[in-house]
Amino acid sequence: MTPSVKRAIQDIRQNRFLNAVTIITIALSILIVSAFALFFINTNDLMNAWKRGIRIMAYLKPETPQAEIPELKKKIQNMYGVSEARFISKEDALNGLKTHMKRQSSLLDNLRENPLPDTFEILMIASSQSWERVEMLAADIEKLSQVAEVEYGQRWLERFTNIFNLFRLAGYALGALFFMAAIFFVANTIRLVLYSRREEVEIMRLVGAADSFIKMPFYIEGLIQGALGGIIGLAALFVIFLFVSSNVPQDFSTGFFHIRFLPLPVFVAVIFSSMFVGWLGCYLSLKQYLKS
Amino acid sequence: MTPSVKRAIQDIRQNRFLNAVTIITIALSILIVSAFALFFINTNDLMNAWKRGIRIMAYLKPETPQAEIPELKKKIQNMYGVSEARFISKEDALNGLKTHMKRQSSLLDNLRENPLPDTFEILMIASSQSWERVEMLAADIEKLSQVAEVEYGQRWLERFTNIFNLFRLAGYALGALFFMAAIFFVANTIRLVLYSRREEVEIMRLVGAADSFIKMPFYIEGLIQGALGGIIGLAALFVIFLFVSSNVPQDFSTGFFHIRFLPLPVFVAVIFSSMFVGWLGCYLSLKQYLKS
Amino acid sequence: MIDSEDKSAIIRLFHVYRNYGVKHALIDITLDIFNNEFLFISGPSGAGKTTLLKLLYLAEPVSDGQILVDGLNLSRIPRKNIPFLRRKFGIVFQDYKLILTKTVYENVALVLEAAGEKRRLIHKKVKSVLRTVGMEQRLNSLPPSLSGGEQQRVAIARAVIGDPNIILADEPTGSLDVDAADLVMDLLKKFHTRGATVVIATHDKALIHKTGGRVVHLNEGRLQVTPEI
Amino acid sequence: MIDSEDKSAIIRLFHVYRNYGVKHALIDITLDIFNNEFLFISGPSGAGKTTLLKLLYLAEPVSDGQILVDGLNLSRIPRKNIPFLRRKFGIVFQDYKLILTKTVYENVALVLEAAGEKRRLIHKKVKSVLRTVGMEQRLNSLPPSLSGGEQQRVAIARAVIGDPNIILADEPTGSLDVDAADLVMDLLKKFHTRGATVVIATHDKALIHKTGGRVVHLNEGRLQVTPEI
Ligand SMILES: Nc1ncnc2c1ncn2[C@@H]1O[C@H](COP(=O)(O)OP(=O)(O)OP(=O)(O)O)[C@@H](O)[C@H]1O
Ligand SMILES: Nc1ncnc2c1ncn2[C@@H]1O[C@H](COP(=O)(O)OP(=O)(O)OP(=O)(O)O)[C@@H](O)[C@H]1O
Ligand SMILES: [Mg+2]
Ligand SMILES: [Mg+2]
């Protein structure tokens, strides 16, 4: 063990209260920011699951020959953003309408001929979706010679997307705010801690210690505090996560989307960021005290 | 001005750095918590606007005489949670269906007789809505002798409500977390500030100052810091609010719901809470230093 | 030569011990300090002089034994009455214990403010006492900008401003040159003349010889009472 | 009587001034301190003794004038080299300046650690120097649990442990009884004999008379050079 590390550990022991305060502050900040990240990741999953519900219906012209269908299908499937194109013949469509209308299906029994067109139901790739992309794709499909008309989404789906964008905007604003606040709280706590130890720093300088000698243990402490704070914060988040996710309505998490914890890379990134923040807090504060 | 207030003001001047740190910490905490409150208030507004879209359709039995309609309407309107019951005759319904079906409306032209029933469209009071209430009300209406069948909402509306409940649950969890964290950060900052002033407190005690004499200026400082922090935090939130709300898609805020800032009572409550937190932070920390 | 006029004890110690862990700072101290006495507690570095004073104003509790101050048993004083006990004393701390963020004026005024005195009176008294110790020019200085001796003089001013019954002075002239020390001793004698009991802890034998008064000698925590000089 | 054997100046002050706002703490000081000299700076409280020492180790800059230490012009030393200047000095601060959260051992060891010494050597040296000042029993005590004199002895130990070229001691015996003071002065003389330059700031005339050496007298910031005693 190098002398600096030894001094850092000694120092942590000698200033238990101050170290505990710093570690808890970092842990809480990490908890907040990563709770936000967790919320966001899951909301995004949810949004994608929802968007998988967006489908474009392309009604074909009545005169389209059956033979062109497979080629047309291929054409649509090769378009950018399309994940699947399912052909629904006009007979299937009528049957579907009958089941769907249930109570009013009697009025369909009296038809002389099937008035419905052949249809392609087109699903989109979740990741590449936005309301604009859906519209662009729909316009492209409409340009195909066999397609009579295109219908996509319902009014509510558009509305929902708009609402979600509002959520997302507010979410980014809040997230950025929390993130900066967390950095401030940590830097600030470290600054107050060093403020209450400024005499010690001053004495070391007076007896001939170089700035690097003085700083080193503080930096190491900052890294240790950052690592501990990050681990504690994520552990706390996991406990809260378990609690919340066990309270989510069953049909929800077993349904079309699963609540999940932070993925491993994010997890590791959080710990490293936490260590970086611990170090940075020391760096900025020490710079101030060692200036003159 | 009482001596304590004078001493508090002197004290703020003599410890500018420490006071600035405390005030900024309180301001940031207030900013975070009230940003969350703002987000929540608006989301709730949005949710209510959405829910106003939930309507129960009560299809009447074909044999119901026209004469019973007004009485039935009155009956439904008096039911708990109902805001409006609108009668739609079977003719109106068929016309509506024709416009709605557009492309397929040709198939309705061939009908021998109108197969649709008379209908009541029932709107609910926004505030008293939950999925359970909608279901209860629907069940009650179905019990009416003239009612053949009840239809309410669509699958997606139920789903949306579920999603929103998930949002709400996660939101409460996050909100509670932020709130506690903010309290911790403030209490902690005050504690560190008092830690760096513990010698001063100790000296005052040694020269015969009573605890109340020592505490008073700290409390007054806490209140002043709380008030200033609260005002600064809310001002910052207002600036952020202006920025975010000017970036919200136009059809949104002009549409069925308006983004709004915190209402005045909440505003005032936040300032008072902020002062309380400032005081509480001092109280808890001083209690510790004055123990032995 | 200073005479103790009143022979009733104002401070009484009975078999007092003070231990820090295994270290015995004071061992079986039994001592009466009389009303209006001028007493020196002498002894080498680490003898227990400061510890003895600390026990009197309840900065620390005794490990064993009893102390009576003005008839009050210190171990029976409820927490909330400790400030009233301390106001009987004027204390010069060995390390001064000035508040570093407050000015000289505020440091000295603190004692009277804590006792609830009026601002006007405080102002007059602080100025006058600072003049006595020769610090009237430095009212608005902060302690870190004062020399060692100047800080000590402020500490002495703070100790006597409340017109205390008992003055406890721990090395009150340690940082002072002979002239300043004489000034301070004259001040303490003046308060003694006015009826105060003065207890001075010092290792400075020259000071004791010059001033006179009863001397008790501490050595490694034990008391060696010597006859009055 | 102590002789200065080598007459080349190790510290030179030319027309040095130090002002704090309107206050003139040092006025036109011109002084040579010779290699291996044993010099007393005497003067009453507030004369400027501590300020003079502070200028030497660059705790504060001069307001005007020049100071050379070991041939280096202090106003030309780049910031990053200040630690090396300070390592030439062993300093006893008037207020000790011990780190309150570190043990006696750690406080003293700090100087050698900062200079990059090996742990083994540090251990040996710290123990030996603490023995010399009679504090070998208190290695693991924190400064607040030491008596005033004990703290001062630790401060002295820290000042001499680096085997400094120049020892600056500000009232090094102010909190010590006669025996402990003699011990400390003997220690300083020993370092002087080994070749160190010793500068002692004190108001204690008795100490000066007893020890001998050159004396310069400060009064209200002005130097009055008296002939060698
Ligand atoms: N809190 C403490 N913990 C451990 N030991 C202590 C504590 N306070 C004092 N001591 C020890 O008790 C002994 C007496 O200390 P005290 O301060 O009373 O000495 P003193 O007579 O005032 O000496 P000086 O003249 O050097 O000030 C010393 O050895 C000191 O180290
Ligand atoms: N930072 C400062 N600001 C203002 N005045 C100061 C400052 N430092 C020192 N002084 C003043 O300069 C004068 C000289 O102070 P210095 O500490 O050098 O005295 P000293 O000779 O060491 O006295 P003592 O024997 O009492 O320690 C004093 O009057 C002091 O108040
Ligand atoms: Mg003492
Ligand atoms: Mg001095």
Short mmCIF file of C-alpha atoms and ligand atoms in Angstrom, two decimals, chain C residues 135 138 141-153 175-177, chain D residues 18-21 23-26 41-54 60 94 170-171 201-203 218 221, ligand 2:
data_model
loop_
_atom_site.label_atom_id
_atom_site.label_comp_id
_atom_site.label_asym_id
_atom_site.label_seq_id
_atom_site.Cartn_x
_atom_site.Cartn_y
_atom_site.Cartn_z
CA MET C 135 -6.99 47.17 23.53
CA ARG C 138 -8.76 47.22 18.28
CA SER C 141 -10.38 43.57 14.80
CA LEU C 142 -10.92 39.85 14.47
CA PRO C 143 -8.85 37.68 16.84
CA PRO C 144 -6.71 36.08 14.10
CA SER C 145 -5.34 39.53 13.27
CA LEU C 146 -4.17 40.10 16.84
CA SER C 147 -0.80 39.20 18.28
CA GLY C 148 -0.66 36.48 20.92
CA GLY C 149 -0.44 38.97 23.75
CA GLU C 150 -3.26 41.06 22.34
CA GLN C 151 -5.50 38.02 22.21
CA GLN C 152 -4.69 37.22 25.80
CA ARG C 153 -5.60 40.72 26.88
CA SER C 175 1.97 35.61 26.38
CA LEU C 176 2.59 38.98 27.93
CA ASP C 177 5.73 41.01 28.40
CA ARG D 18 4.67 45.14 6.62
CA ASN D 19 1.37 47.00 6.80
CA TYR D 20 -2.09 45.74 7.66
CA GLY D 21 -4.33 48.41 6.25
CA LYS D 23 -1.53 49.60 10.79
CA HIS D 24 2.26 49.40 10.38
CA ALA D 25 3.33 46.12 11.96
CA LEU D 26 6.95 46.40 10.75
CA ILE D 41 14.07 38.91 18.84
CA SER D 42 12.67 40.58 21.92
CA GLY D 43 9.96 43.13 22.35
CA PRO D 44 6.67 43.79 24.08
CA SER D 45 3.32 42.39 23.07
CA GLY D 46 2.32 43.59 19.61
CA ALA D 47 5.84 44.75 18.70
CA GLY D 48 5.91 42.73 15.47
CA LYS D 49 7.98 39.67 16.45
CA THR D 50 5.57 37.10 15.05
CA THR D 51 5.04 39.19 11.93
CA LEU D 52 8.78 39.28 11.30
CA LEU D 53 9.03 35.49 11.47
CA LYS D 54 5.99 35.07 9.23
CA GLU D 60 2.78 36.64 4.36
CA GLN D 94 3.21 30.81 18.89
CA ASP D 170 7.99 31.96 18.55
CA GLU D 171 7.74 32.06 22.36
CA ALA D 201 11.06 35.52 19.36
CA THR D 202 10.22 36.17 22.98
CA HIS D 203 9.15 38.80 25.45
CA LEU D 218 11.56 45.37 18.34
CA GLY D 221 7.44 47.69 14.50
N1 LIG E 2 -3.57 40.10 9.95
C1 LIG E 2 -3.43 41.24 10.67
N2 LIG E 2 -4.27 42.27 10.49
C2 LIG E 2 -4.16 43.39 11.21
N3 LIG E 2 -3.24 43.58 12.14
C3 LIG E 2 -2.36 42.59 12.37
C4 LIG E 2 -2.41 41.37 11.66
N4 LIG E 2 -1.42 40.59 12.11
C5 LIG E 2 -0.77 41.27 13.07
N5 LIG E 2 -1.33 42.49 13.23
C6 LIG E 2 -0.91 43.51 14.17
O1 LIG E 2 0.46 43.77 14.01
C7 LIG E 2 1.07 43.98 15.29
C8 LIG E 2 2.26 43.05 15.45
O2 LIG E 2 1.75 41.73 15.64
P1 LIG E 2 2.70 40.52 16.02
O3 LIG E 2 1.86 39.30 16.06
O4 LIG E 2 3.86 40.52 15.13
O5 LIG E 2 3.14 40.93 17.49
P2 LIG E 2 4.13 40.15 18.45
O6 LIG E 2 5.35 40.97 18.58
O7 LIG E 2 4.27 38.75 18.00
O8 LIG E 2 3.32 40.22 19.80
P3 LIG E 2 3.07 39.08 20.91
O9 LIG E 2 4.26 39.03 21.80
O10 LIG E 2 1.88 39.58 21.63
O11 LIG E 2 2.81 37.83 20.19
C9 LIG E 2 0.00 43.77 16.33
O12 LIG E 2 -0.49 45.00 16.78
C10 LIG E 2 -1.08 43.02 15.58
O13 LIG E 2 -2.34 43.35 16.07
#
